[in-house]
CSV table of C-alpha atoms in Angstrom, one decimal:
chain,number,residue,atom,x,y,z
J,16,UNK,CA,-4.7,-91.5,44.2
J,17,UNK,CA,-4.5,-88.5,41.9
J,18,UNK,CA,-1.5,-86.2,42.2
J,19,UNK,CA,-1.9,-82.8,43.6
J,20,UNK,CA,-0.4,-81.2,41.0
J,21,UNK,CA,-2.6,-82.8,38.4
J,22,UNK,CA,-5.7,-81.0,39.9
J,23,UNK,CA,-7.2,-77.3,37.9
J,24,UNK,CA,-8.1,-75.5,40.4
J,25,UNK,CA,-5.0,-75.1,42.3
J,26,UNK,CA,-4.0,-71.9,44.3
J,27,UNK,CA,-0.6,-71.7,42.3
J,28,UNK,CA,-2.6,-71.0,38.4
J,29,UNK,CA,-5.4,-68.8,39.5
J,30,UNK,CA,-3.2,-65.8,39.1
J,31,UNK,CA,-2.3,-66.9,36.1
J,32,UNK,CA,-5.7,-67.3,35.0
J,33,UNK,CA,-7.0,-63.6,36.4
J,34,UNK,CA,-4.0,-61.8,34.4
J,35,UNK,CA,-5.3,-63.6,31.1
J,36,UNK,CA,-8.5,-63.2,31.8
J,37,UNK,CA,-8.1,-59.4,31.8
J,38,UNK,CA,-6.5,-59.4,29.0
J,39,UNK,CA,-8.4,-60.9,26.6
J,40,UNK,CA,-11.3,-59.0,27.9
J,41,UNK,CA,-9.8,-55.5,27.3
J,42,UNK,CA,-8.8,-56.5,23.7
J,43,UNK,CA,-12.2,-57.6,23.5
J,44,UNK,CA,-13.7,-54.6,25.1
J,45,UNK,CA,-11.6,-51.9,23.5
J,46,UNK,CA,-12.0,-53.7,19.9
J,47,UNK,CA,-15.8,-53.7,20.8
J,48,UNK,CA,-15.6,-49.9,21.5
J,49,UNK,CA,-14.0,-48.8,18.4
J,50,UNK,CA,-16.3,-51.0,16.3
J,51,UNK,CA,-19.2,-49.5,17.3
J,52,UNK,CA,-17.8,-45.8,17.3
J,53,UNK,CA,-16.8,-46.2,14.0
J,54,UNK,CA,-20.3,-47.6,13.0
J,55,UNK,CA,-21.6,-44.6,15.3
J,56,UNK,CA,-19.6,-41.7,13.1
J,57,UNK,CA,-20.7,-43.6,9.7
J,58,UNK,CA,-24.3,-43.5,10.4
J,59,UNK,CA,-23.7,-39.5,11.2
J,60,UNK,CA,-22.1,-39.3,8.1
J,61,UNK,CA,-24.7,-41.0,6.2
J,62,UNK,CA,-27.3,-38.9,7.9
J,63,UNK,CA,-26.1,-35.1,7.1
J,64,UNK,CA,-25.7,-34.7,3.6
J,65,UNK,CA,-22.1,-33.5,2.2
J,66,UNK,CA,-21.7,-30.0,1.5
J,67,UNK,CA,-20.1,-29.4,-1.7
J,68,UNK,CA,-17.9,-26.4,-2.7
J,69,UNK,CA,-19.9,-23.5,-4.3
J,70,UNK,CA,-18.6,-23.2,-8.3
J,71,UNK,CA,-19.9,-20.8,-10.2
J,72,UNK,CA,-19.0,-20.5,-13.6
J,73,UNK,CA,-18.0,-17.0,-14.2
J,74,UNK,CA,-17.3,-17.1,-18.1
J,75,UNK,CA,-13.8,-15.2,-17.8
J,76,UNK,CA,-13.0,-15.2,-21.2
J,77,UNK,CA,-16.7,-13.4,-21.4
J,78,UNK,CA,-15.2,-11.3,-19.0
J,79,UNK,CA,-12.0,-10.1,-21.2
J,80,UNK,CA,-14.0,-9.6,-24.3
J,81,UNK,CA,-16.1,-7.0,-22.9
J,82,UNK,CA,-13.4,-5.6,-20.8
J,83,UNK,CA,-11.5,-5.5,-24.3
J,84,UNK,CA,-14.1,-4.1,-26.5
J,85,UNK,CA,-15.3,-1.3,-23.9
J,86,UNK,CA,-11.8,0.6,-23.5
J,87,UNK,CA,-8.7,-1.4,-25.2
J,88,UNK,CA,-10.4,-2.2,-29.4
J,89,UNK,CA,-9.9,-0.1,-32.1
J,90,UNK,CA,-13.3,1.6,-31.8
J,91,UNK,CA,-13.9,1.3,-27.9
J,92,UNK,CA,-17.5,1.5,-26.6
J,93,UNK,CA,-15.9,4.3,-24.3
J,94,UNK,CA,-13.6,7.3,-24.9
J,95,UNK,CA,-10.6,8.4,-23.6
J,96,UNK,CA,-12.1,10.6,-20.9
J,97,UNK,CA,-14.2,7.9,-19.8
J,98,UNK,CA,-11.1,6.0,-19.5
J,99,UNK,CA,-9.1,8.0,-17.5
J,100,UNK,CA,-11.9,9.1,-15.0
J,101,UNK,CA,-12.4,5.4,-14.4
J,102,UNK,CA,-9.3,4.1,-14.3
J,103,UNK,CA,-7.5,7.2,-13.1
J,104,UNK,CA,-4.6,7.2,-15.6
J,105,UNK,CA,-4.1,8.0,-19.5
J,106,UNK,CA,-4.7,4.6,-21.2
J,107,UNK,CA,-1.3,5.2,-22.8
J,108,UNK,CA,0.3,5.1,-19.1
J,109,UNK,CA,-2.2,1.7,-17.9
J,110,UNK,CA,-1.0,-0.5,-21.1
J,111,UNK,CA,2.9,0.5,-19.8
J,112,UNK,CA,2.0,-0.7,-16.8
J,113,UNK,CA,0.0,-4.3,-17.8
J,114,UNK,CA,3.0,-4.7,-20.1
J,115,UNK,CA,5.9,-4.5,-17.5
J,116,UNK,CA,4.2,-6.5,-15.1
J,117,UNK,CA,3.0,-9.3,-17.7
J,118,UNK,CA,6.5,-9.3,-19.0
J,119,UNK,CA,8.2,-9.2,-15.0
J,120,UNK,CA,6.0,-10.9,-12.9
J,121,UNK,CA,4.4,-14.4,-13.0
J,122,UNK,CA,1.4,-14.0,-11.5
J,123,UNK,CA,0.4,-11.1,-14.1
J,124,UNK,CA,0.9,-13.7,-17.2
J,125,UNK,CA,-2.0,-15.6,-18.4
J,126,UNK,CA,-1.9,-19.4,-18.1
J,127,UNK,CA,-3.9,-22.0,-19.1
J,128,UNK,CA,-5.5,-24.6,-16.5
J,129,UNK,CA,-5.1,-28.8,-17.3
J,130,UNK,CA,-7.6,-28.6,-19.9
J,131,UNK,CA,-5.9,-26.2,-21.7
J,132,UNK,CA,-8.8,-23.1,-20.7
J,133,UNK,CA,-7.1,-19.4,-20.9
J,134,UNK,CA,-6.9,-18.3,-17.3
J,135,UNK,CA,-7.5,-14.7,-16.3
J,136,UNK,CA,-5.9,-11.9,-18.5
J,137,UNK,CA,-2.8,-9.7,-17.2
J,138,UNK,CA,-5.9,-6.8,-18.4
J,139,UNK,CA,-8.3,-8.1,-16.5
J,140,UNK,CA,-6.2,-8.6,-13.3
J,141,UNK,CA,-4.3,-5.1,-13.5
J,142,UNK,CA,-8.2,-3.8,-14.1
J,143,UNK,CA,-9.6,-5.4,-10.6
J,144,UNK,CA,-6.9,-4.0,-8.8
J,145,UNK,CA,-7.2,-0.5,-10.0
J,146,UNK,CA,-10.8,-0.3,-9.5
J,147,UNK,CA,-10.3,-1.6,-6.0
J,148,UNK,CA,-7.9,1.2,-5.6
J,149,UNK,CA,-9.6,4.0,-7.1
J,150,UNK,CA,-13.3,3.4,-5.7
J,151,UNK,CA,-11.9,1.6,-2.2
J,152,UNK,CA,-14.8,-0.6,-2.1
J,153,UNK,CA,-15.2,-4.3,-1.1
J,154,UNK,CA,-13.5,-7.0,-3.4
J,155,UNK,CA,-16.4,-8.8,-4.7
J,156,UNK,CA,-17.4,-5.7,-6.5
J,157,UNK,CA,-15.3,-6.4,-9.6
J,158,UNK,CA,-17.2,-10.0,-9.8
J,159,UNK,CA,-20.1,-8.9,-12.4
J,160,UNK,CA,-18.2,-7.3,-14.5
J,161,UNK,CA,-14.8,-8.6,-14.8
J,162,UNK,CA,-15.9,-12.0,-13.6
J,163,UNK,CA,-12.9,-12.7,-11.2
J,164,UNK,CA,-14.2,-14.1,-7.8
J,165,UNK,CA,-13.7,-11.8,-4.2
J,166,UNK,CA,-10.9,-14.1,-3.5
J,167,UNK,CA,-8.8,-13.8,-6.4
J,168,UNK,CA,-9.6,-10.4,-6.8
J,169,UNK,CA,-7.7,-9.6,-3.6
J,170,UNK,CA,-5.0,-11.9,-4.7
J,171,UNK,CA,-4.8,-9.1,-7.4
J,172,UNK,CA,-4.5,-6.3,-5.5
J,173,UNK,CA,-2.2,-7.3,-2.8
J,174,UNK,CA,0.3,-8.9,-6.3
J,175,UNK,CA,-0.5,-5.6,-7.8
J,176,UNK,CA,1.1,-3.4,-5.2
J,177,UNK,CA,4.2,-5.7,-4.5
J,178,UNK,CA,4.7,-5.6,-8.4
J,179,UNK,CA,4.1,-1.5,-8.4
J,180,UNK,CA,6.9,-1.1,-5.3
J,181,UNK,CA,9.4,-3.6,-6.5
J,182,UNK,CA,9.9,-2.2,-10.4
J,183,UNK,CA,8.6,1.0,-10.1
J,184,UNK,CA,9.4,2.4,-6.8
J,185,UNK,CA,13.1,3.3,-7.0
J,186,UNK,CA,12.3,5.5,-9.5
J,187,UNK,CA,8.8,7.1,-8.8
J,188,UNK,CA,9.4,7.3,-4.8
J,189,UNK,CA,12.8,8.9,-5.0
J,190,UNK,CA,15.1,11.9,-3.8
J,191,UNK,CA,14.8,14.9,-6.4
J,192,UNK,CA,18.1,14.3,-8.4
J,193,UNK,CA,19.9,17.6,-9.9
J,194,UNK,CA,17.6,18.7,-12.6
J,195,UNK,CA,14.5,17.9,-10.5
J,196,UNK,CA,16.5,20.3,-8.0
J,197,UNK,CA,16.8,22.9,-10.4
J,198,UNK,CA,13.9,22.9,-11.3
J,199,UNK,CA,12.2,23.5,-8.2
J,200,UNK,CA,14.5,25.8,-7.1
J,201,UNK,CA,13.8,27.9,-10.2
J,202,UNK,CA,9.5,27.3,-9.9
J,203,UNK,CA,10.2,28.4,-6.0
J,204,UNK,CA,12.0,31.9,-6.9
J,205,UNK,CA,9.2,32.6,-9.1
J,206,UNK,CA,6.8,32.0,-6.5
J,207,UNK,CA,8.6,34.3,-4.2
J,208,UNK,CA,10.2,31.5,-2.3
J,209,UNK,CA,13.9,31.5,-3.2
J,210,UNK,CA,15.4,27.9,-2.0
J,211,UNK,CA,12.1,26.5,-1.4
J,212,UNK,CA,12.2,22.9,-2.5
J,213,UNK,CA,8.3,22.1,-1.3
J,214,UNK,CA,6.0,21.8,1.9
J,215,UNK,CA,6.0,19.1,4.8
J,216,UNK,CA,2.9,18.3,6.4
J,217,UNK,CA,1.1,15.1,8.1
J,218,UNK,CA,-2.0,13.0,6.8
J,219,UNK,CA,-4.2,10.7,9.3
J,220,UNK,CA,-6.0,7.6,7.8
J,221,UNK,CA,-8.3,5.9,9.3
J,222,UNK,CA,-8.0,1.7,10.0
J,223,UNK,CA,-11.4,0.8,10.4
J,224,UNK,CA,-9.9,-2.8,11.2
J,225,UNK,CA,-7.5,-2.0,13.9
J,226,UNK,CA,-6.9,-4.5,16.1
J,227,UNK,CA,-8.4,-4.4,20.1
J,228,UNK,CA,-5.0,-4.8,21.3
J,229,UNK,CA,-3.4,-1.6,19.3
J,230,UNK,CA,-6.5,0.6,19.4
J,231,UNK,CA,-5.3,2.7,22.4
J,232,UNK,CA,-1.9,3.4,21.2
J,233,UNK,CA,-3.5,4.4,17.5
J,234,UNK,CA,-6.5,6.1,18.6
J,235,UNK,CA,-6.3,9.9,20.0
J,236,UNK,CA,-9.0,11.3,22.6
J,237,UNK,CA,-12.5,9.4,21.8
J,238,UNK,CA,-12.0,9.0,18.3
J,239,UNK,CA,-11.4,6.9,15.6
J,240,UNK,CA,-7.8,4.9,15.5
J,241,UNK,CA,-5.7,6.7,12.7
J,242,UNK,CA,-2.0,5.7,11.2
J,243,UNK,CA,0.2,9.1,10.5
J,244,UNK,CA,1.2,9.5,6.5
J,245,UNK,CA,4.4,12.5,6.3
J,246,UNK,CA,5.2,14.0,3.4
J,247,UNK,CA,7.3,16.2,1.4
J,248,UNK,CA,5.2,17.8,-1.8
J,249,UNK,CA,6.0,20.1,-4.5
J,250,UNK,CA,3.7,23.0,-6.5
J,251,UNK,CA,3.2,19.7,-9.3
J,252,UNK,CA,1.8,17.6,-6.2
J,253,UNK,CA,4.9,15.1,-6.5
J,254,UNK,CA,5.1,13.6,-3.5
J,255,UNK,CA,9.4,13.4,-3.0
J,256,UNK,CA,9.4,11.7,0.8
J,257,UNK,CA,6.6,9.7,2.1
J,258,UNK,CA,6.7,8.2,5.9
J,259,UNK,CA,3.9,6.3,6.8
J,260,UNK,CA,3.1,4.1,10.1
J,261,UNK,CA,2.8,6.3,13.2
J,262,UNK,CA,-0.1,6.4,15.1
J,263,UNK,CA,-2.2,9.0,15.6
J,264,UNK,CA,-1.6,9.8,19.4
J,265,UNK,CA,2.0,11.4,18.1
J,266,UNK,CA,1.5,15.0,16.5
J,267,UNK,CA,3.9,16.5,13.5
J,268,UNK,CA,6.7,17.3,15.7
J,269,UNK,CA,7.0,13.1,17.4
J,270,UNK,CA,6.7,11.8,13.5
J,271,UNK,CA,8.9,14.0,12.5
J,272,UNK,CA,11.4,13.4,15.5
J,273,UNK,CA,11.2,9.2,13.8
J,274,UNK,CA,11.3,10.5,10.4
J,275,UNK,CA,14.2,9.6,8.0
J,276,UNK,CA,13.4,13.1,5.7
J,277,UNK,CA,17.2,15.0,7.1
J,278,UNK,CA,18.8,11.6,7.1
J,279,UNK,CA,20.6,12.2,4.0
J,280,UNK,CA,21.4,15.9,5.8
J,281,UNK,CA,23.0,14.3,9.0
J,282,UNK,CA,25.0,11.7,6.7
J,283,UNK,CA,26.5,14.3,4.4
J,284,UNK,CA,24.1,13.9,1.4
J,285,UNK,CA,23.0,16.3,1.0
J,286,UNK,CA,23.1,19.2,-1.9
J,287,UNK,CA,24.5,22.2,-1.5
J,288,UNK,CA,21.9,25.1,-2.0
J,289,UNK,CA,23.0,28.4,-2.7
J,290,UNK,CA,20.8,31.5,-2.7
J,291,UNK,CA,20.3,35.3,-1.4
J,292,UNK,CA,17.4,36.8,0.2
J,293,UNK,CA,17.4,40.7,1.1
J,294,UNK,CA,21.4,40.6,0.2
J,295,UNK,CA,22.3,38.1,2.7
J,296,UNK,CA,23.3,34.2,1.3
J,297,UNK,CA,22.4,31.1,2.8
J,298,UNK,CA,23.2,27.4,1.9
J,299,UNK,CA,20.5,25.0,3.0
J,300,UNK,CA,17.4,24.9,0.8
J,301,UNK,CA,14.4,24.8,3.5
J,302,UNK,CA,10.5,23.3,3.2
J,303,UNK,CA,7.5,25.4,4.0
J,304,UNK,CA,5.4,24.3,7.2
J,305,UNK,CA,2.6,25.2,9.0
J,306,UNK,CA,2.4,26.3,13.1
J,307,UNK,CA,3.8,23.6,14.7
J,308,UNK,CA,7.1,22.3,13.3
J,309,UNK,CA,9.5,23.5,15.1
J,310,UNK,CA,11.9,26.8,14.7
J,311,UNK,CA,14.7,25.1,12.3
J,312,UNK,CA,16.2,26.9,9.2
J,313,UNK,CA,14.6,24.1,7.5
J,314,UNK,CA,11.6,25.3,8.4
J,315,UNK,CA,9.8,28.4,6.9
J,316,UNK,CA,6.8,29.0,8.9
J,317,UNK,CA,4.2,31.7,8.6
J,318,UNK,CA,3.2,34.1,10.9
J,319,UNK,CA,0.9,33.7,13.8
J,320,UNK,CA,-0.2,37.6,14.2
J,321,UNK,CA,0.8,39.8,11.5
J,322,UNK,CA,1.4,43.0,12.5
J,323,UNK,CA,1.6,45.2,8.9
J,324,UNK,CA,1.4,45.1,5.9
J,325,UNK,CA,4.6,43.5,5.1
J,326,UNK,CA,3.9,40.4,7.7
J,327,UNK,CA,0.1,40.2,6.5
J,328,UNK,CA,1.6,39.8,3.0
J,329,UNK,CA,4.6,37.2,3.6
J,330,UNK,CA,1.7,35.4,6.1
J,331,UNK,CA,-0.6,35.3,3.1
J,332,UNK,CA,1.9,34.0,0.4
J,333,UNK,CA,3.3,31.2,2.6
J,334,UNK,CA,0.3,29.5,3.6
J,335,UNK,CA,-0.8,30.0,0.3
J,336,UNK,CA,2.3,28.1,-1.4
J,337,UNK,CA,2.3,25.4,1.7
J,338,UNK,CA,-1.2,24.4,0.5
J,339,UNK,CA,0.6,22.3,-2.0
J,340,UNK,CA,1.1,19.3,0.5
J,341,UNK,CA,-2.2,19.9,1.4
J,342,UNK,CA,-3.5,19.8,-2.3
J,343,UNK,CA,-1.1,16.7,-2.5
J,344,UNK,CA,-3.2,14.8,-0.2
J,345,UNK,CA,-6.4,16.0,-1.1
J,346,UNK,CA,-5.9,14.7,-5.2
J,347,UNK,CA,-4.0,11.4,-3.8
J,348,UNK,CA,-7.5,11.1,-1.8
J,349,UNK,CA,-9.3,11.7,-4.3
J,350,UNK,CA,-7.6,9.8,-6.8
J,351,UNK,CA,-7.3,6.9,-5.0
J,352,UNK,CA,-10.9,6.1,-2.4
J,353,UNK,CA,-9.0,3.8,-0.8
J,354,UNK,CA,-7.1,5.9,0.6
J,355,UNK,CA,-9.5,8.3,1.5
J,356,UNK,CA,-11.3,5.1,2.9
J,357,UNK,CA,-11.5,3.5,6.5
J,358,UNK,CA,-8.6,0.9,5.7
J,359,UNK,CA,-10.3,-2.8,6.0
J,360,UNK,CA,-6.9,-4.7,6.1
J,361,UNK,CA,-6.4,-5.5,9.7
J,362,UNK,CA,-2.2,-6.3,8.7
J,363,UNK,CA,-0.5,-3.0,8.8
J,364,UNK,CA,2.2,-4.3,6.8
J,365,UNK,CA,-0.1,-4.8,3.7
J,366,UNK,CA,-1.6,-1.3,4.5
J,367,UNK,CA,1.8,0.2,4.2
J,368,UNK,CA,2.3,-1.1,1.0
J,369,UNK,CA,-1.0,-0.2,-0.7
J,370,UNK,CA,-0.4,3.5,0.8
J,371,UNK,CA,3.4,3.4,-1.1
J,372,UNK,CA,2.2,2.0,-3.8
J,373,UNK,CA,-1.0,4.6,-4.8
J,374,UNK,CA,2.2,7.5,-4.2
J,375,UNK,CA,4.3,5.7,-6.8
J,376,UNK,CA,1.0,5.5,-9.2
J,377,UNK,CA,0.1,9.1,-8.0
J,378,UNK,CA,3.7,10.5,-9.0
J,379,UNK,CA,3.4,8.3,-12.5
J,380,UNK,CA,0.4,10.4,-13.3
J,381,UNK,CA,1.6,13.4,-12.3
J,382,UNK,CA,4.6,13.0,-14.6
J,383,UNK,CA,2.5,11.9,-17.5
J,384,UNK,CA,0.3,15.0,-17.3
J,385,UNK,CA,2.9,17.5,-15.6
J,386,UNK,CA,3.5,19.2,-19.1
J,387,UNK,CA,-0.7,19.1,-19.7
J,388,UNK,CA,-0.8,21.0,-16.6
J,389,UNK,CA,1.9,23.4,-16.1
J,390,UNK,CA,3.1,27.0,-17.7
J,391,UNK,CA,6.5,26.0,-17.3
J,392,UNK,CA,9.1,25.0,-19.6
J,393,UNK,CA,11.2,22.6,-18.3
J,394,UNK,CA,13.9,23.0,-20.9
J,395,UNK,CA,14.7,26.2,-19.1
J,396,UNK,CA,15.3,24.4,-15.8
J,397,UNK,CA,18.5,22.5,-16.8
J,398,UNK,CA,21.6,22.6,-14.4
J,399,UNK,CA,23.8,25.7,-15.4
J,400,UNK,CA,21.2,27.1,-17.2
J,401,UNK,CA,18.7,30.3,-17.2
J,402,UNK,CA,19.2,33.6,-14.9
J,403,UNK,CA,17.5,32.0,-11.6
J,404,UNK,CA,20.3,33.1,-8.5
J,405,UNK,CA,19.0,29.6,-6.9
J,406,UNK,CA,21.7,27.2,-7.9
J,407,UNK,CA,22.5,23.8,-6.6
J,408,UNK,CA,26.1,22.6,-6.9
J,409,UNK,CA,27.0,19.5,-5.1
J,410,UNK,CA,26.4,15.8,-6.9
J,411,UNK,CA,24.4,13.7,-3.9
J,412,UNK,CA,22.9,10.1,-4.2
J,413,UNK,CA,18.8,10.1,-5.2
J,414,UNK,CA,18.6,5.6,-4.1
J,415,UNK,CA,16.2,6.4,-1.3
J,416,UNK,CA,15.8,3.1,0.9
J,417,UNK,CA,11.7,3.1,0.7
J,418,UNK,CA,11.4,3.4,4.7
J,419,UNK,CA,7.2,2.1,4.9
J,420,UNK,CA,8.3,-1.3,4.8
J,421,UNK,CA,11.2,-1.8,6.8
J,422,UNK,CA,9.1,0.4,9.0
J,423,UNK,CA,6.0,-2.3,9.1
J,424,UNK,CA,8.9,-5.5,9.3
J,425,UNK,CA,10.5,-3.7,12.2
J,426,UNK,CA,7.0,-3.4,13.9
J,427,UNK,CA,5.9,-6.6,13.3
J,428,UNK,CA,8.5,-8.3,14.8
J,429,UNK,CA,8.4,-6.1,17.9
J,430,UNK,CA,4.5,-6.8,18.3
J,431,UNK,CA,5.0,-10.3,17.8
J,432,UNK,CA,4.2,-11.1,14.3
J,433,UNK,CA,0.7,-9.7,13.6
């Protein structure tokens, strides 16, 4: 007689059995399952045919050669007017510029890809980027004639600005240092304005692109959301102080109240102004301003009702002379569209910079065509110099930290990085 042990179907294995059992069946199931999902996904595959990435061969060295032979040749298709109402400079002032940012920034150098093909020319990007700034319009409408796509065309313009701010701001976006001082003290006196230095006023610009979240804080009443551009001009429509990055439900005096433009005052830096007006002297040069800045000895402000005609006249002359800032504004607008343009960047940071760089290309031009422009002689303006009883005396610092982008980093961390 057999043992018991010996026998298979004893209580003692079936458990045993059951645990390998399952197992082996859900290796077998779950190998079964991936096996037919993969063949499921390969069949899709197979099915939809692959998208490829668009190319389109844009002939860029095509591209230079006209760009070349139409403004830059010996004999160019165009003339130089035609140059400078399209590209809103002398040409004399655009080849400075191509040739300090091909020498001082990388992405401005022409390079050649793997098979050895020229890339895109420093002329052809510094070309894009003016013609996005000076007609605002989209960034694929460079592509037909300097054959650069949309992308790389706005890969232009954002390098362009960082390149304009980093070696050209210091010195285009800058305190007036003692001959510029002079100088304006001496153009104010003639004006009637002894001590004037220039005009203060606030521009709006709209951000067609703001985002949902902002739109309350930037838009005022039922309008359009705005960001607040203060600045300091003078009668040659250089702009001296730019503040940019308010938004538009704060009026002159709450910009003015977060503007840096007496922070060299309250520090001690600033230059002593000496003049006399009816006999009595004063010591602080002031700006002209409209209505509602408020009643400093900064301030020189016209007035409301003018009763005689002594008032009428000083009424009349002020906000004649404070038009400059106005004027200011209206040829930065009109010089540069973009500005004058809804702004389609939805990154306020990268709007601050395109607004600080078109003042440091605006002030450029202005210097390269201030003596084609003005009756002035600015040999006669040197310190120590002439018979003007407006005199500055005390040595100050001109390094002004550019305030529009620590402005923007100082917002964008507070909003939470957008």
């Amino acid at each position: 007689m057999a043992s018991s042990s010996n026998i298979p179907n004893d209580d003692s294995s079936e458990p045993n059995f059951e645990n390998f059992f399952k197992e082996k069946f859900s290796q077998y199931f779950q190998q079964t399952y991936e096996n037919m999902w993969t063949q499921y996904g390969e069949e899709q595959e197979t099915s939809k045919p692959k998208q490829k990435r668009a190319y389109v061969e844009r002939d860029r060295e095509e591209g230079h050669n006209r760009l070349w032979n139409d403004y830059f040749s010996d004999i160019p298709t165009y003339p130089e007017n035609f140059f400078r109402r399209r590209f809103r400079m002398n040409k004399s002032l655009f080849i400075r510029i191509v040739d300090k940012l091909s020498n001082e920034v990388r992405f401005f150098r022409q390079k050649k890809d793997a098979l050895g093909r020229p890339g895109l020319s420093p002329l052809q990007k510094c070309t894009a980027a003016i013609r996005l700034l000076a007609y605002g319009g989209a960034a694929d409408t460079v592509d037909e004639y300097l054959r650069l796509g949309e992308t790389t065309a706005r890969s232009c313009l954002e390098n362009f600005v960082e390149a304009i701010i980093d070696l050209f701001g210091e010195e285009y976006l800058r305190r007036p240092t003692q001959d510029d001082l002079q100088r304006l003290l001496h153009v104010g006196e003639q004006r009637g304005f002894p001590g004037m230095i220039g005009c203060i006023d606030c521009m709006h610009w709209e951000w067609k692109n703001c985002p949902t979240a902002w739109k309350g804080q930037y838009t005022r009443g039922a309008g359009k959301p705005t960001i607040v551009l203060e600045a300091v001009a003078s009668y040659d429509l250089w702009i001296w102080h730019a503040f940019f990055g308010s938004p538009c439900t704060l009026n002159d005096i709450n910009v003015l109240d977060r503007s840096p433009v007496f922070d060299d005052i309250l520090h001690g830096n600033a230059p002593q102004v000496n003049f006399s007006v009816n006999g009595r002297n004063y010591n602080m040069a002031y700006y002209l301003t409209d209505g509602i800045y408020p009643n400093w000895a900064a301030f020189i402000k016209s007035i409301p009702l003018p009763q005689g005609e002594k008032a009428t006249l000083f009424a009349e002359r002020q906000e004649g002379v404070r038009k400059d800032v106005e004027r200011a504004y209206g040829v930065l607008q009109s010089r540069f569209a973009i500005v004058k343009n809804p702004a389609l960047f939805w990154d306020k940071a990268k709007i601050g910079k395109i607004i600080q760089a078109c003042i440091i290309l605006h002030n450029m031009i202005v210097e390269d065509e201030r003596d084609a422009r003005t009756q002035y002689n600015f040999s006669e303006f040197q310190q120590g110099e002439g018979t003007s009883s407006s005199q500055e005396t005390h040595a100050f610092s001109t390094n002004m930290a550019t305030n529009i982008q620590s402005l923007m980093d100082n917002r964008l961390r507070k909003f939470g990085g957008r």
